[in-house]
Short mmCIF file of C-alpha atoms in Angstrom, two decimals:
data_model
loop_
_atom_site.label_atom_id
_atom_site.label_comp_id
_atom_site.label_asym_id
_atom_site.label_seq_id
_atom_site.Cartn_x
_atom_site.Cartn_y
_atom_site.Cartn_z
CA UNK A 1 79.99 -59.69 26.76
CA UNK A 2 83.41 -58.30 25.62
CA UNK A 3 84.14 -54.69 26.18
CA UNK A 4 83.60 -53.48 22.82
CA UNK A 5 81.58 -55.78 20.79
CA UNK A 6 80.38 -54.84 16.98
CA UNK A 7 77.69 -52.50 17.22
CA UNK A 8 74.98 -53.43 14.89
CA UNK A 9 72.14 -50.87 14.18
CA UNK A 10 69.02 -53.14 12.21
CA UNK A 11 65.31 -54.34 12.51
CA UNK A 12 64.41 -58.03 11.81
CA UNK A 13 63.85 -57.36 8.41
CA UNK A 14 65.59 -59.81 5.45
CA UNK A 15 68.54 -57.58 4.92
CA UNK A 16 68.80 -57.24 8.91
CA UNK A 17 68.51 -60.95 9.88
CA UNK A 18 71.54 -61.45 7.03
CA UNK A 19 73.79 -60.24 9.39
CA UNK A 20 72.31 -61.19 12.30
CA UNK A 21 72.73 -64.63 10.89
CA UNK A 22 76.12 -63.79 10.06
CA UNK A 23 77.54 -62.25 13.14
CA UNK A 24 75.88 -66.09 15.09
CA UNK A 25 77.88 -68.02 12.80
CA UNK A 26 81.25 -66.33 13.15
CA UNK A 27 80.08 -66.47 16.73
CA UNK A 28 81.37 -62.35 16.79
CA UNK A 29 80.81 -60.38 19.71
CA UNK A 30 77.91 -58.03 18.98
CA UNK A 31 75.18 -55.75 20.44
CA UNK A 32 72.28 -55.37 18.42
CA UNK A 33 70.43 -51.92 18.34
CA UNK A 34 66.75 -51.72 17.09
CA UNK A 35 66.48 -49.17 14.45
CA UNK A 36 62.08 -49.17 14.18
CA UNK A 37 61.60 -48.55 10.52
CA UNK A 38 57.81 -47.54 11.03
CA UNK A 39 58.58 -45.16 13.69
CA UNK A 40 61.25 -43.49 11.59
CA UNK A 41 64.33 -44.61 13.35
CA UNK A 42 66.45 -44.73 9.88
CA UNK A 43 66.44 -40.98 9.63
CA UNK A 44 67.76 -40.08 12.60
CA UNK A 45 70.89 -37.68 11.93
CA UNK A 46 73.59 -39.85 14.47
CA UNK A 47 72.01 -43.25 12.07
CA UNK A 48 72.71 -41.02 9.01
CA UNK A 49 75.91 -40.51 10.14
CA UNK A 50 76.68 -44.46 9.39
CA UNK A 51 73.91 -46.00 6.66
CA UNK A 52 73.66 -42.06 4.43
CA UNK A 53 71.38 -44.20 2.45
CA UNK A 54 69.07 -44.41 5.96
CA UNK A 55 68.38 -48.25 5.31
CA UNK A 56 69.47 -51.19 8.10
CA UNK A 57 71.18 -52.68 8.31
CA UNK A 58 74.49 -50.41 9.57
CA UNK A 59 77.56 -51.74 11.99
CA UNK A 60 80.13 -49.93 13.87
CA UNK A 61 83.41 -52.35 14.33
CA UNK A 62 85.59 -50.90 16.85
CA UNK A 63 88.48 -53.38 15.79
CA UNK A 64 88.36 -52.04 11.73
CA UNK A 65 91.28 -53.18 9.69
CA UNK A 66 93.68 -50.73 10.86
CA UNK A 67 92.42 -51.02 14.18
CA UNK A 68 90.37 -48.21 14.24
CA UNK A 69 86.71 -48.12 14.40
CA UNK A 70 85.06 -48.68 11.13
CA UNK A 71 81.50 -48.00 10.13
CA UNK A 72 79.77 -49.68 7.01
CA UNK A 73 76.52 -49.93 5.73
CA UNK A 74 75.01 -52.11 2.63
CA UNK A 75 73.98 -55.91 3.98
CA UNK A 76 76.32 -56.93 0.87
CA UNK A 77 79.02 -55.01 2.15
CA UNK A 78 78.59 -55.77 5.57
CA UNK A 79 78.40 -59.73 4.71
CA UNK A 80 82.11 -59.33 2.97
CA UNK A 81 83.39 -56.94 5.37
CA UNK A 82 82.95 -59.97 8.11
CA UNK A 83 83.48 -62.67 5.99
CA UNK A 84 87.23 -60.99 5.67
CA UNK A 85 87.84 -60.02 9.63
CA UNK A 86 87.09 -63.44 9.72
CA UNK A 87 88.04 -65.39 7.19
CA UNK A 88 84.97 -67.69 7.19
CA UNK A 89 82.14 -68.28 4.30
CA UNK A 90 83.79 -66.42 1.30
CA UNK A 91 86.26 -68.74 -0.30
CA UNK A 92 89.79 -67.68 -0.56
CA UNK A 93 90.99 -69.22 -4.18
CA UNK A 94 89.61 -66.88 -6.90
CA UNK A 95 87.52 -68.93 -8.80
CA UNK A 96 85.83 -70.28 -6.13
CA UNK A 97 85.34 -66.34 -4.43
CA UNK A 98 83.86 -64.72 -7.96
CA UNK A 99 81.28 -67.59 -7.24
CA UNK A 100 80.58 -66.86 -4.55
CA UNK A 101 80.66 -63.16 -5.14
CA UNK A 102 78.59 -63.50 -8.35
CA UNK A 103 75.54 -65.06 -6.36
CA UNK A 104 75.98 -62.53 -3.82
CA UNK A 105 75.63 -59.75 -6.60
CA UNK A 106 72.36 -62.00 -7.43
CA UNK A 107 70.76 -61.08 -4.34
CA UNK A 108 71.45 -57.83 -4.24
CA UNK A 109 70.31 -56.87 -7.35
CA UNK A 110 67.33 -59.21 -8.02
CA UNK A 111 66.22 -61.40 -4.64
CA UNK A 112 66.11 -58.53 -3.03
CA UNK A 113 64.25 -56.33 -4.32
CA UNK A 114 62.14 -58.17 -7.05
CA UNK A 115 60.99 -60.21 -3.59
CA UNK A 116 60.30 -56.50 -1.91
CA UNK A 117 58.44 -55.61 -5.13
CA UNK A 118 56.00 -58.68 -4.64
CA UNK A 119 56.11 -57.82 -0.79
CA UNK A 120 55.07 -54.45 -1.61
CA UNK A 121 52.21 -54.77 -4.27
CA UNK A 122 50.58 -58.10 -2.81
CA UNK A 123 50.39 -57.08 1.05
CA UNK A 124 51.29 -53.34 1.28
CA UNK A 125 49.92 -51.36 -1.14
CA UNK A 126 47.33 -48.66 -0.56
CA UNK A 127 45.29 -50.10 -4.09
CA UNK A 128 45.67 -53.21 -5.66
CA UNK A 129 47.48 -53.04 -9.18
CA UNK A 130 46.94 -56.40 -11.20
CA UNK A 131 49.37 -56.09 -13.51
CA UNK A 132 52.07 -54.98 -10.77
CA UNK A 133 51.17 -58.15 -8.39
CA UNK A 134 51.54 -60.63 -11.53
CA UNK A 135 54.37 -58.51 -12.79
CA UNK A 136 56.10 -58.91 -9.28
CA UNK A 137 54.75 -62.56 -8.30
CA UNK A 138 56.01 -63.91 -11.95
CA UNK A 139 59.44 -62.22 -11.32
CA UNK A 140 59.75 -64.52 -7.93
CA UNK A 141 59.09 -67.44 -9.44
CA UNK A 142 61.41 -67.55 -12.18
CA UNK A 143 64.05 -66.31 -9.48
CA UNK A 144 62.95 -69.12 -7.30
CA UNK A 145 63.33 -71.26 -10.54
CA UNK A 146 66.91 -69.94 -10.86
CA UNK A 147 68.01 -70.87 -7.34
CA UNK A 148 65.96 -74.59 -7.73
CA UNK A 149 67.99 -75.04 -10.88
CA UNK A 150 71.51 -73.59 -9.44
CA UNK A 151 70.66 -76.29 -6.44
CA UNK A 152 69.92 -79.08 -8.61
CA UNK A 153 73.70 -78.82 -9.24
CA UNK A 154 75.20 -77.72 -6.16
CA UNK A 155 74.96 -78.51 -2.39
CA UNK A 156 74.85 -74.76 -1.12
CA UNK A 157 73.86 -71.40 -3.63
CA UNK A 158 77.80 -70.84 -5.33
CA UNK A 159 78.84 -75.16 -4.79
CA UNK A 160 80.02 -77.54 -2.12
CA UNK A 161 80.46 -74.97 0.63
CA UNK A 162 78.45 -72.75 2.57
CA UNK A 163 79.00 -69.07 2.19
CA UNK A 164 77.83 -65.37 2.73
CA UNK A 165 75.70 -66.11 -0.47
CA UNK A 166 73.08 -68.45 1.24
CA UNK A 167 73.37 -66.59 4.38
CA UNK A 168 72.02 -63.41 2.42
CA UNK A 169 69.76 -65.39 0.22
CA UNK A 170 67.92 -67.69 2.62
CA UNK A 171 66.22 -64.59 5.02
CA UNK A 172 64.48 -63.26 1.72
CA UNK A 173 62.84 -66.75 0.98
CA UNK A 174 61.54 -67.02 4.54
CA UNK A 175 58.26 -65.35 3.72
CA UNK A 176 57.61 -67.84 0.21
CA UNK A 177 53.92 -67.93 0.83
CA UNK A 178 53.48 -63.99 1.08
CA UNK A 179 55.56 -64.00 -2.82
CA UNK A 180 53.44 -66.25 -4.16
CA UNK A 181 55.47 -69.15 -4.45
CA UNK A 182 54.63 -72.78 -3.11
CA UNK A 183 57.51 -73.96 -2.25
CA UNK A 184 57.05 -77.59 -3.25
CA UNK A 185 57.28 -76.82 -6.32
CA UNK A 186 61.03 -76.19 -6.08
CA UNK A 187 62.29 -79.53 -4.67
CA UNK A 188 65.74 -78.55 -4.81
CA UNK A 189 65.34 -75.11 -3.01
CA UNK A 190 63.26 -76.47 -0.26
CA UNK A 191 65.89 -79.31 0.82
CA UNK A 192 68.62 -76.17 0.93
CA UNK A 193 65.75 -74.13 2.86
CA UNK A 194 64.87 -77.09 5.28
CA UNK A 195 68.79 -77.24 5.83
CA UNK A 196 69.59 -73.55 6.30
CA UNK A 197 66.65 -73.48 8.40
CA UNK A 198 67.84 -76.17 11.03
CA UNK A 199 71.62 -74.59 11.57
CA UNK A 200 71.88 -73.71 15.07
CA UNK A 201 73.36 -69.96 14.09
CA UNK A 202 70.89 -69.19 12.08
CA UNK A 203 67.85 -69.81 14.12
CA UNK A 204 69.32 -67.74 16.54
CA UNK A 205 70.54 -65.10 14.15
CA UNK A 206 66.32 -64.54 12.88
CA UNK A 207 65.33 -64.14 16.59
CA UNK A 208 67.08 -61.48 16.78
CA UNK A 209 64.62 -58.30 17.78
CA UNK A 210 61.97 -60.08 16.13
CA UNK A 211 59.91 -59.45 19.03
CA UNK A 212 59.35 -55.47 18.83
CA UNK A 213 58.40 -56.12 14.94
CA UNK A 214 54.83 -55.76 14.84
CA UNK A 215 52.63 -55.58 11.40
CA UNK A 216 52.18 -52.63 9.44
CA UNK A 217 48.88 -51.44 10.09
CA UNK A 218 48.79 -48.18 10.61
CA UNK A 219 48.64 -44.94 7.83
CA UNK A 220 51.59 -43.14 9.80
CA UNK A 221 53.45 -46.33 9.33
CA UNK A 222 52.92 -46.53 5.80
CA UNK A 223 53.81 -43.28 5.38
CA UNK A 224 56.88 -43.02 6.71
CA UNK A 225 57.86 -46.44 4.70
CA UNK A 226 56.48 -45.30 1.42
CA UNK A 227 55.08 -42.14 1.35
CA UNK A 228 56.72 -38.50 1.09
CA UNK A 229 58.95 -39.05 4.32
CA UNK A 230 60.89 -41.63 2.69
CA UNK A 231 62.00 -39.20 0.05
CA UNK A 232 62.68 -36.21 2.04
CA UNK A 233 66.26 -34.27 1.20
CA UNK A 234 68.18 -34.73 4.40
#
């Protein structure tokens, strides 16, 4: 491995394996540091230092811009940042960037976490709410209707070409059956979702730390991932 390699602080969560996907298909030198959500990892003061918001995933780029280090944090952010050192998966011309950009934005502000909404209420909560798990589980499948619909036009999420928008939208659909959704019943998502699934990169980009992930079982665990820890002034 080169000298100095990205450093990338995550867990194999959806927002982690993004750029874990990422960094495989740019095929960037990088050294991947477990940050255990359920043990607390994300509040350490040094991981503070680089994600204030203490969510993965974070990355420390030694080579920045400039050529000085350069710390980010945001999966979004992160996804751009590389697609720019890089130059690969965001579109250059501007019409064809704000698409991709736009669908990007998508996942960010509704895949995301409408899907960890479901997530939440269907497996993880300490009670079951009805009208939380329908509100939630309805919410998926008219996103999953969106992207169907957007694919019944378009090879990949923003058109021909594939870009930093299916590489952040693909890890949150990986776990369909847990939202709710049947998959067959979006024809055109699952052909994208077979497709995404086969690339080399990213089946190597999911593997990564997915072994020390282990179910959330425990009280301390939920605690610290949705009880008064979470929400402590640090």
């Amino acid at each position: 491995m080169p000298a100095s390699p990205i450093e990338v602080y995550s867990w194999p969560t959806p927002n982690g394996h993004k750029i874990h996907i990422m960094l495989e298909e740019c095929e960037l030198p990088y050294r991947a540091h477990p940050v255990n959500i359920g043990k607390g990892d994300q509040f350490a003061p040094d991981f503070l230092q680089i994600s204030p918001n203490n969510k993965i995933p974070a990355i420390t780029d030694p080579h920045g811009p400039d050529g000085k280090p350069i710390s980010l944090f945001e999966s979004g952010a992160i996804l751009v940042y590389l697609a720019g050192k890089t130059g690969k998966f965001l579109p250059t011309g501007d019409r064809e960037r704000y698409d991709v950009l736009q669908w990007l934005m998508f996942q960010m502000g509704g895949v995301g976490p409408m899907l960890g909404q479901a997530h939440h209420f269907r497996l993880y909560a300490p009670e079951k709410i009805a009208y939380a798990i329908d509100r939630y589980s309805n919410e998926a499948k008219r996103l999953y209707g969106v992207i169907d619909k957007q694919l019944s036009k378009n090879r990949f999420i923003a058109g021909k070409s594939y870009s930093i928008a299916d590489i952040a939208i693909f890890p949150w659909l990986r776990s369909w059956e847990n939202q709710g959704i049947t998959l067959t019943d979006f024809p055109y998502l699952k052909d994208w979702f077979d497709g995404i699934a086969a690339r080399p990169a990213v089946q190597r980009g999911v593997k990564v730390l997915a072994d020390l992930r282990q179910p959330i079982t425990g009280d301390k665990e939920r605690e610290i991932l949705f009880g008064k820890t979470q929400y402590e002034k640090r």
